[in-house]
């Protein structure tokens, strides 16, 4: 099983604090035979529900030097996982959880907004020190 991200447990706890019921803490999807290495998201998923909403959350700390291109690549990997997630539950929305510092550095300003819009990204922005969700960013 691939290793959890550095902030996996922080995001799990932040979701709980925000009123989400965690149904899976380390859901692992199986790679399809036709997929090449590095093409799919390999980390474990957090799966949660709140009221009628259902989410699947991938956590990536992007520690070190990260760019919007790194996040875009990760988002594309997550996108390739969507069919498997939707086969399990078609109402589940995929989110990528990123630190507040990563969000500010990579998505601040007009260029970041355009990237979010173009890639149809849904993000959960969290504060790792306070272990809370700061913002839900949903772009369509």
XYZ file of N, CA, C and O in Angstrom:
560
model
N 0.843 -1.183 0.000
C 0.000 0.000 0.000
C 0.885 1.242 0.000
O 1.803 1.343 0.793
N 0.615 2.223 -0.891
C 1.398 3.452 -0.894
C 1.272 4.196 0.429
O 0.277 4.086 1.130
N 2.291 4.957 0.735
C 2.314 5.711 1.978
C 1.306 6.844 1.954
O 1.051 7.450 0.919
N 0.768 7.134 3.121
C -0.108 8.288 3.259
C 0.729 9.559 3.183
O 1.892 9.578 3.568
N 0.106 10.613 2.718
C 0.755 11.910 2.698
C 0.997 12.388 4.125
O 0.293 11.997 5.061
N 1.977 13.243 4.274
C 2.348 13.822 5.560
C 1.136 14.388 6.311
O 1.040 14.292 7.528
N 0.189 14.968 5.581
C -0.960 15.632 6.203
C -2.265 14.844 6.104
O -3.339 15.378 6.381
N -2.194 13.594 5.746
C -3.392 12.757 5.600
C -4.246 12.775 6.876
O -5.455 13.040 6.820
N -3.619 12.512 8.011
C -4.363 12.468 9.282
C -4.866 13.850 9.696
O -5.932 13.968 10.302
N -4.116 14.885 9.360
C -4.546 16.258 9.664
C -5.835 16.576 8.913
O -6.790 17.116 9.491
N -5.883 16.225 7.636
C -7.074 16.489 6.835
C -8.243 15.644 7.334
O -9.369 16.127 7.436
N -7.993 14.390 7.681
C -9.033 13.527 8.244
C -9.644 14.186 9.488
O -10.864 14.297 9.615
N -8.788 14.653 10.384
C -9.269 15.287 11.611
C -9.991 16.602 11.326
O -10.995 16.927 11.972
N -9.504 17.355 10.357
C -10.151 18.622 9.988
C -11.533 18.371 9.400
O -12.483 19.116 9.689
N -11.672 17.330 8.588
C -12.991 16.974 8.050
C -13.949 16.607 9.184
O -15.100 17.061 9.208
N -13.471 15.815 10.115
C -14.310 15.437 11.259
C -14.743 16.668 12.053
O -15.902 16.799 12.441
N -13.801 17.559 12.272
C -14.100 18.781 13.020
C -15.125 19.637 12.281
O -15.900 20.359 12.897
N -15.139 19.529 10.943
C -16.072 20.287 10.116
C -17.425 19.579 9.984
O -18.285 20.010 9.226
N -17.598 18.463 10.712
C -18.882 17.781 10.731
C -19.032 16.641 9.741
O -20.136 16.118 9.564
N -17.958 16.241 9.088
C -18.010 15.147 8.127
C -17.856 13.815 8.841
O -17.107 13.692 9.798
N -18.551 12.810 8.335
C -18.401 11.435 8.825
C -17.459 10.720 7.865
O -17.729 10.610 6.668
N -16.350 10.260 8.378
C -15.345 9.576 7.561
C -15.780 8.121 7.402
O -15.962 7.411 8.393
N -15.950 7.677 6.160
C -16.363 6.296 5.911
C -15.178 5.403 5.558
O -15.239 4.197 5.771
N -14.139 5.986 4.984
C -12.904 5.256 4.676
C -11.731 6.204 4.929
O -11.755 7.354 4.484
N -10.717 5.725 5.617
C -9.551 6.571 5.881
C -8.391 6.273 4.942
O -7.447 7.039 4.877
N -8.462 5.166 4.234
C -7.347 4.813 3.348
C -7.840 3.970 2.175
O -7.286 2.923 1.875
N -8.878 4.443 1.505
C -9.398 3.725 0.348
C -8.327 3.695 -0.732
O -7.752 4.723 -1.084
N -8.052 2.518 -1.233
C -7.039 2.358 -2.266
C -7.705 1.828 -3.523
O -8.390 0.808 -3.478
N -7.530 2.518 -4.636
C -8.077 2.066 -5.906
C -7.033 1.220 -6.623
O -5.835 1.486 -6.522
N -7.496 0.253 -7.362
C -6.577 -0.603 -8.120
C -6.329 0.007 -9.494
O -7.271 0.423 -10.172
N -5.076 0.034 -9.882
C -4.714 0.547 -11.206
C -5.208 -0.411 -12.277
O -5.154 -1.627 -12.112
N -5.696 0.163 -13.356
C -6.123 -0.668 -14.490
C -4.889 -1.160 -15.226
O -3.850 -0.501 -15.254
N -5.008 -2.284 -15.860
C -3.876 -2.895 -16.571
C -3.344 -1.986 -17.667
O -2.138 -1.943 -17.917
N -4.212 -1.229 -18.322
C -3.776 -0.381 -19.439
C -3.128 0.931 -18.985
O -2.626 1.692 -19.800
N -3.132 1.209 -17.701
C -2.543 2.449 -17.178
C -1.048 2.291 -17.005
O -0.567 1.253 -16.566
N -0.326 3.339 -17.345
C 1.125 3.292 -17.164
C 1.495 3.891 -15.809
O 0.723 4.625 -15.201
N 2.695 3.584 -15.345
C 3.170 4.055 -14.037
C 3.152 5.573 -13.990
O 3.504 6.244 -14.941
N 2.726 6.113 -12.853
C 2.696 7.560 -12.664
C 1.499 8.234 -13.281
O 1.336 9.437 -13.174
N 0.637 7.461 -13.944
C -0.505 8.038 -14.620
C -1.700 8.211 -13.689
O -2.490 9.119 -13.841
N -1.827 7.322 -12.714
C -2.953 7.348 -11.785
C -2.519 7.835 -10.413
O -1.357 7.720 -10.043
N -3.472 8.337 -9.640
C -3.216 8.720 -8.257
C -2.951 7.455 -7.463
O -3.754 6.520 -7.464
N -1.820 7.403 -6.783
C -1.437 6.191 -6.070
C -1.661 6.271 -4.567
O -1.544 5.270 -3.876
N -1.942 7.447 -4.056
C -2.124 7.589 -2.621
C -3.495 7.134 -2.165
O -4.410 6.967 -2.960
N -3.648 6.928 -0.868
C -4.956 6.543 -0.324
C -5.917 7.731 -0.312
O -5.503 8.878 -0.246
N -7.197 7.420 -0.407
C -8.260 8.417 -0.405
C -8.925 8.477 0.963
O -9.089 7.453 1.618
N -9.358 9.672 1.341
C -10.277 9.844 2.460
C -11.674 9.939 1.844
O -11.874 10.695 0.892
N -12.597 9.181 2.357
C -13.958 9.203 1.840
C -14.869 9.637 2.988
O -14.785 9.091 4.095
N -15.706 10.639 2.702
C -16.512 11.211 3.781
C -17.895 11.614 3.276
O -18.105 11.805 2.073
N -18.814 11.755 4.244
C -20.187 12.168 3.953
C -20.653 13.176 4.988
O -20.262 13.109 6.148
N -21.481 14.099 4.515
C -22.087 15.096 5.408
C -23.427 15.479 4.797
O -23.469 15.961 3.660
N -24.483 15.269 5.541
C -25.831 15.490 5.025
C -25.986 14.669 3.741
O -25.795 13.484 3.757
N -26.285 15.304 2.647
C -26.450 14.597 1.368
C -25.179 14.643 0.516
O -25.159 14.100 -0.584
N -24.147 15.303 0.997
C -22.914 15.452 0.212
C -21.957 14.313 0.480
O -21.837 13.837 1.607
N -21.251 13.899 -0.580
C -20.271 12.822 -0.491
C -19.007 13.268 -1.204
O -19.072 13.800 -2.322
N -17.861 13.051 -0.554
C -16.598 13.462 -1.149
C -15.570 12.341 -1.069
O -15.630 11.487 -0.189
N -14.644 12.385 -2.020
C -13.442 11.552 -1.985
C -12.295 12.553 -2.021
O -12.230 13.410 -2.911
N -11.410 12.484 -1.036
C -10.371 13.496 -0.874
C -8.991 12.859 -0.999
O -8.674 11.905 -0.289
N -8.200 13.413 -1.891
C -6.795 13.042 -2.004
C -5.995 14.141 -1.316
O -6.287 15.327 -1.491
N -5.008 13.763 -0.538
C -4.210 14.735 0.206
C -2.801 14.749 -0.391
O -2.172 13.706 -0.535
N -2.344 15.941 -0.736
C -0.979 16.086 -1.228
C -0.410 17.363 -0.625
O -0.913 18.453 -0.873
N 0.646 17.213 0.154
C 1.206 18.355 0.874
C 1.998 19.291 -0.021
O 2.177 20.452 0.306
N 2.504 18.801 -1.149
C 3.335 19.614 -2.029
C 4.405 20.345 -1.223
O 4.616 21.532 -1.372
N 5.068 19.611 -0.349
C 6.138 20.182 0.466
C 7.328 20.446 -0.435
O 7.637 19.680 -1.336
N 7.995 21.539 -0.183
C 9.136 21.910 -1.021
C 8.680 22.824 -2.133
O 7.690 23.534 -2.020
N 9.384 22.769 -3.214
C 9.094 23.653 -4.334
C 7.986 23.068 -5.191
O 8.185 22.097 -5.901
N 6.830 23.657 -5.131
C 5.686 23.194 -5.910
C 5.215 24.309 -6.815
O 5.337 25.484 -6.494
N 4.667 23.920 -7.932
C 4.180 24.899 -8.893
C 2.762 24.521 -9.301
O 2.318 23.398 -9.060
N 2.069 25.444 -9.954
C 0.746 25.079 -10.478
C 0.823 23.872 -11.412
O -0.106 23.062 -11.451
N 1.926 23.700 -12.134
C 2.073 22.544 -13.023
C 2.088 21.242 -12.228
O 1.520 20.237 -12.667
N 2.736 21.232 -11.051
C 2.741 20.035 -10.196
C 1.320 19.683 -9.752
O 0.920 18.524 -9.752
N 0.576 20.698 -9.374
C -0.790 20.480 -8.912
C -1.676 20.044 -10.075
O -2.508 19.147 -9.935
N -1.470 20.624 -11.252
C -2.235 20.235 -12.429
C -1.982 18.772 -12.769
O -2.905 18.016 -13.078
N -0.726 18.335 -12.701
C -0.387 16.933 -12.966
C -1.092 16.012 -11.965
O -1.658 14.994 -12.341
N -1.071 16.392 -10.706
C -1.752 15.600 -9.676
C -3.248 15.559 -9.950
O -3.881 14.513 -9.847
N -3.836 16.709 -10.316
C -5.267 16.770 -10.596
C -5.630 15.848 -11.759
O -6.653 15.165 -11.739
N -4.774 15.787 -12.760
C -5.027 14.889 -13.899
C -4.957 13.424 -13.465
O -5.734 12.603 -13.934
N -4.024 13.109 -12.579
C -3.955 11.747 -12.045
C -5.242 11.404 -11.291
O -5.780 10.303 -11.418
N -5.735 12.365 -10.528
C -6.983 12.150 -9.791
C -8.150 11.964 -10.754
O -9.032 11.148 -10.520
N -8.132 12.720 -11.837
C -9.190 12.611 -12.839
C -9.275 11.222 -13.446
O -10.365 10.728 -13.746
N -8.147 10.579 -13.611
C -8.141 9.222 -14.152
C -8.704 8.218 -13.148
O -9.084 7.112 -13.520
N -8.764 8.612 -11.890
C -9.333 7.746 -10.849
C -10.844 7.917 -10.721
O -11.516 7.083 -10.117
N -11.374 9.001 -11.265
C -12.806 9.292 -11.122
C -13.726 8.159 -11.588
O -14.713 7.864 -10.921
N -13.448 7.506 -12.726
C -14.370 6.434 -13.140
C -14.518 5.330 -12.093
O -15.627 4.840 -11.869
N -13.434 4.962 -11.441
C -13.521 3.930 -10.409
C -14.321 4.434 -9.203
O -15.132 3.705 -8.643
N -14.078 5.680 -8.806
C -14.828 6.257 -7.684
C -16.314 6.365 -8.019
O -17.163 6.066 -7.191
N -16.617 6.777 -9.236
C -18.017 6.940 -9.640
C -18.709 5.592 -9.790
O -19.923 5.503 -9.595
N -17.953 4.547 -10.125
C -18.543 3.205 -10.189
C -18.988 2.766 -8.793
O -19.981 2.054 -8.646
N -18.257 3.206 -7.779
C -18.617 2.880 -6.400
C -19.782 3.735 -5.922
O -20.645 3.269 -5.192
N -19.790 5.021 -6.327
C -20.832 5.948 -5.907
C -20.791 7.162 -6.823
O -19.896 8.005 -6.718
N -21.758 7.260 -7.713
C -21.735 8.310 -8.742
C -21.943 9.714 -8.189
O -21.684 10.696 -8.885
N -22.391 9.842 -6.948
C -22.627 11.158 -6.351
C -21.397 11.739 -5.661
O -21.425 12.861 -5.175
N -20.323 10.973 -5.602
C -19.133 11.407 -4.855
C -18.323 12.409 -5.683
O -18.033 12.178 -6.838
N -17.949 13.529 -5.052
C -17.170 14.577 -5.708
C -15.713 14.457 -5.270
O -15.431 14.275 -4.081
N -14.807 14.576 -6.223
C -13.378 14.452 -5.946
C -12.798 15.818 -5.574
O -13.034 16.819 -6.258
N -12.063 15.827 -4.469
C -11.363 17.027 -4.020
C -9.891 16.710 -3.801
O -9.552 15.595 -3.418
N -9.062 17.708 -4.006
C -7.648 17.640 -3.658
C -7.442 18.564 -2.465
O -7.807 19.745 -2.515
N -6.886 18.034 -1.379
C -6.626 18.842 -0.185
C -5.201 19.377 -0.251
O -4.252 18.609 -0.454
N -5.069 20.695 -0.123
C -3.757 21.353 -0.154
C -3.618 22.300 1.027
O -4.609 22.841 1.523
N -2.382 22.486 1.455
C -2.115 23.414 2.559
C -2.459 24.844 2.128
O -2.389 25.192 0.956
N -2.753 25.650 3.104
C -3.072 27.056 2.850
C -1.906 27.760 2.154
O -2.112 28.547 1.233
N -0.673 27.440 2.546
C 0.506 28.052 1.923
C 0.618 27.664 0.453
O 0.977 28.492 -0.398
N 0.309 26.420 0.132
C 0.346 25.965 -1.264
C -0.721 26.678 -2.075
O -0.477 27.132 -3.191
N -1.906 26.789 -1.510
C -2.994 27.479 -2.199
C -2.616 28.931 -2.487
O -2.777 29.415 -3.610
N -2.071 29.617 -1.497
C -1.678 31.020 -1.683
C -0.594 31.166 -2.737
O -0.650 32.060 -3.582
N 0.385 30.272 -2.701
C 1.518 30.366 -3.635
C 1.132 30.006 -5.065
O 1.620 30.615 -6.016
N 0.257 29.032 -5.226
C -0.043 28.516 -6.563
C -1.345 29.032 -7.166
O -1.526 28.960 -8.374
N -2.249 29.532 -6.337
C -3.554 29.925 -6.858
C -3.938 31.358 -6.532
O -5.067 31.757 -6.773
N -3.016 32.114 -5.968
C -3.305 33.505 -5.673
C -3.394 34.313 -6.957
O -2.615 34.135 -7.871
N -4.367 35.160 -7.047
C -4.479 36.057 -8.182
C -5.232 35.476 -9.364
O -5.756 34.365 -9.332
N -5.260 36.246 -10.424
C -6.028 35.920 -11.622
C -5.540 34.657 -12.306
O -6.340 33.825 -12.744
N -4.226 34.472 -12.386
C -3.675 33.290 -13.049
C -4.119 32.005 -12.346
O -4.473 31.015 -12.990
N -4.119 32.031 -11.031
C -4.580 30.873 -10.266
C -6.052 30.602 -10.478
O -6.463 29.445 -10.623
N -6.862 31.665 -10.514
C -8.294 31.501 -10.774
C -8.539 30.880 -12.145
O -9.400 30.019 -12.305
N -7.760 31.330 -13.141
C -7.908 30.782 -14.491
C -7.548 29.299 -14.528
O -8.216 28.507 -15.186
N -6.500 28.915 -13.804
C -6.100 27.511 -13.752
C -7.182 26.666 -13.094
O -7.554 25.599 -13.604
N -7.715 27.132 -11.980
C -8.789 26.408 -11.299
C -9.990 26.229 -12.222
O -10.580 25.149 -12.292
N -10.330 27.285 -12.928
C -11.474 27.263 -13.840
C -11.225 26.318 -15.012
O -12.066 25.485 -15.349
N -10.054 26.415 -15.610
C -9.705 25.595 -16.780
C -9.680 24.110 -16.446
O -10.157 23.276 -17.209
N -9.124 23.765 -15.321
C -8.967 22.365 -14.933
C -10.160 21.823 -14.145
O -10.168 20.658 -13.781
N -11.159 22.675 -13.866
C -12.341 22.266 -13.092
C -11.928 21.642 -11.760
O -12.416 20.581 -11.375
N -11.023 22.311 -11.077
C -10.489 21.785 -9.821
C -11.416 22.069 -8.653
O -12.009 23.136 -8.565
N -11.502 21.097 -7.774
C -12.152 21.252 -6.483
C -11.078 21.036 -5.438
O -10.412 20.001 -5.443
N -10.891 22.030 -4.575
C -9.842 21.963 -3.564
C -10.426 22.113 -2.169
O -11.424 22.810 -1.973
N -9.760 21.478 -1.225
C -9.977 21.749 0.181
C -8.688 22.394 0.655
O -7.610 21.812 0.512
N -8.789 23.593 1.170
C -7.624 24.314 1.673
C -7.637 24.161 3.190
O -8.638 24.459 3.841
N -6.511 23.686 3.729
C -6.459 23.446 5.170
C -5.251 24.119 5.802
O -4.254 24.387 5.137
N -5.398 24.415 7.080
C -4.317 24.963 7.889
C -3.743 23.797 8.688
O -4.418 23.266 9.576
N -2.507 23.376 8.383
C -1.963 22.192 9.056
C -1.687 22.399 10.543
O -1.754 21.446 11.315
N -1.400 23.617 10.955
C -1.126 23.866 12.376
C -2.389 23.820 13.210
O -2.429 23.216 14.273
N -3.425 24.478 12.730
C -4.690 24.516 13.462
C -5.541 23.266 13.193
O -6.505 23.019 13.898
N -5.155 22.500 12.168
C -5.879 21.292 11.758
C -7.343 21.590 11.474
O -8.251 20.910 11.963
N -7.561 22.623 10.652
C -8.911 23.012 10.264
C -8.967 23.258 8.756
O -7.963 23.565 8.121
N -10.174 23.115 8.243
C -10.412 23.472 6.848
C -10.645 24.968 6.793
O -11.481 25.511 7.524
N -9.906 25.623 5.935
C -9.985 27.071 5.793
C -10.987 27.447 4.705
O -11.704 28.432 4.823
N -11.015 26.639 3.631
C -11.836 27.017 2.486
C -12.113 25.789 1.604
O -11.265 24.923 1.437
N -13.313 25.743 1.056
C -13.673 24.793 0.020
C -13.694 25.572 -1.294
O -14.374 26.590 -1.373
N -12.954 25.111 -2.273
C -12.901 25.794 -3.577
C -13.449 24.828 -4.603
O -12.884 23.772 -4.857
N -14.584 25.216 -5.185
C -15.222 24.355 -6.165
C -15.423 25.148 -7.436
O -16.149 26.147 -7.438
N -14.800 24.703 -8.503
C -14.877 25.412 -9.788
C -15.415 24.495 -10.870
O -14.979 23.373 -10.999
N -16.365 25.010 -11.640
C -16.910 24.251 -12.759
C -16.847 25.086 -13.991
O -17.070 26.216 -14.031
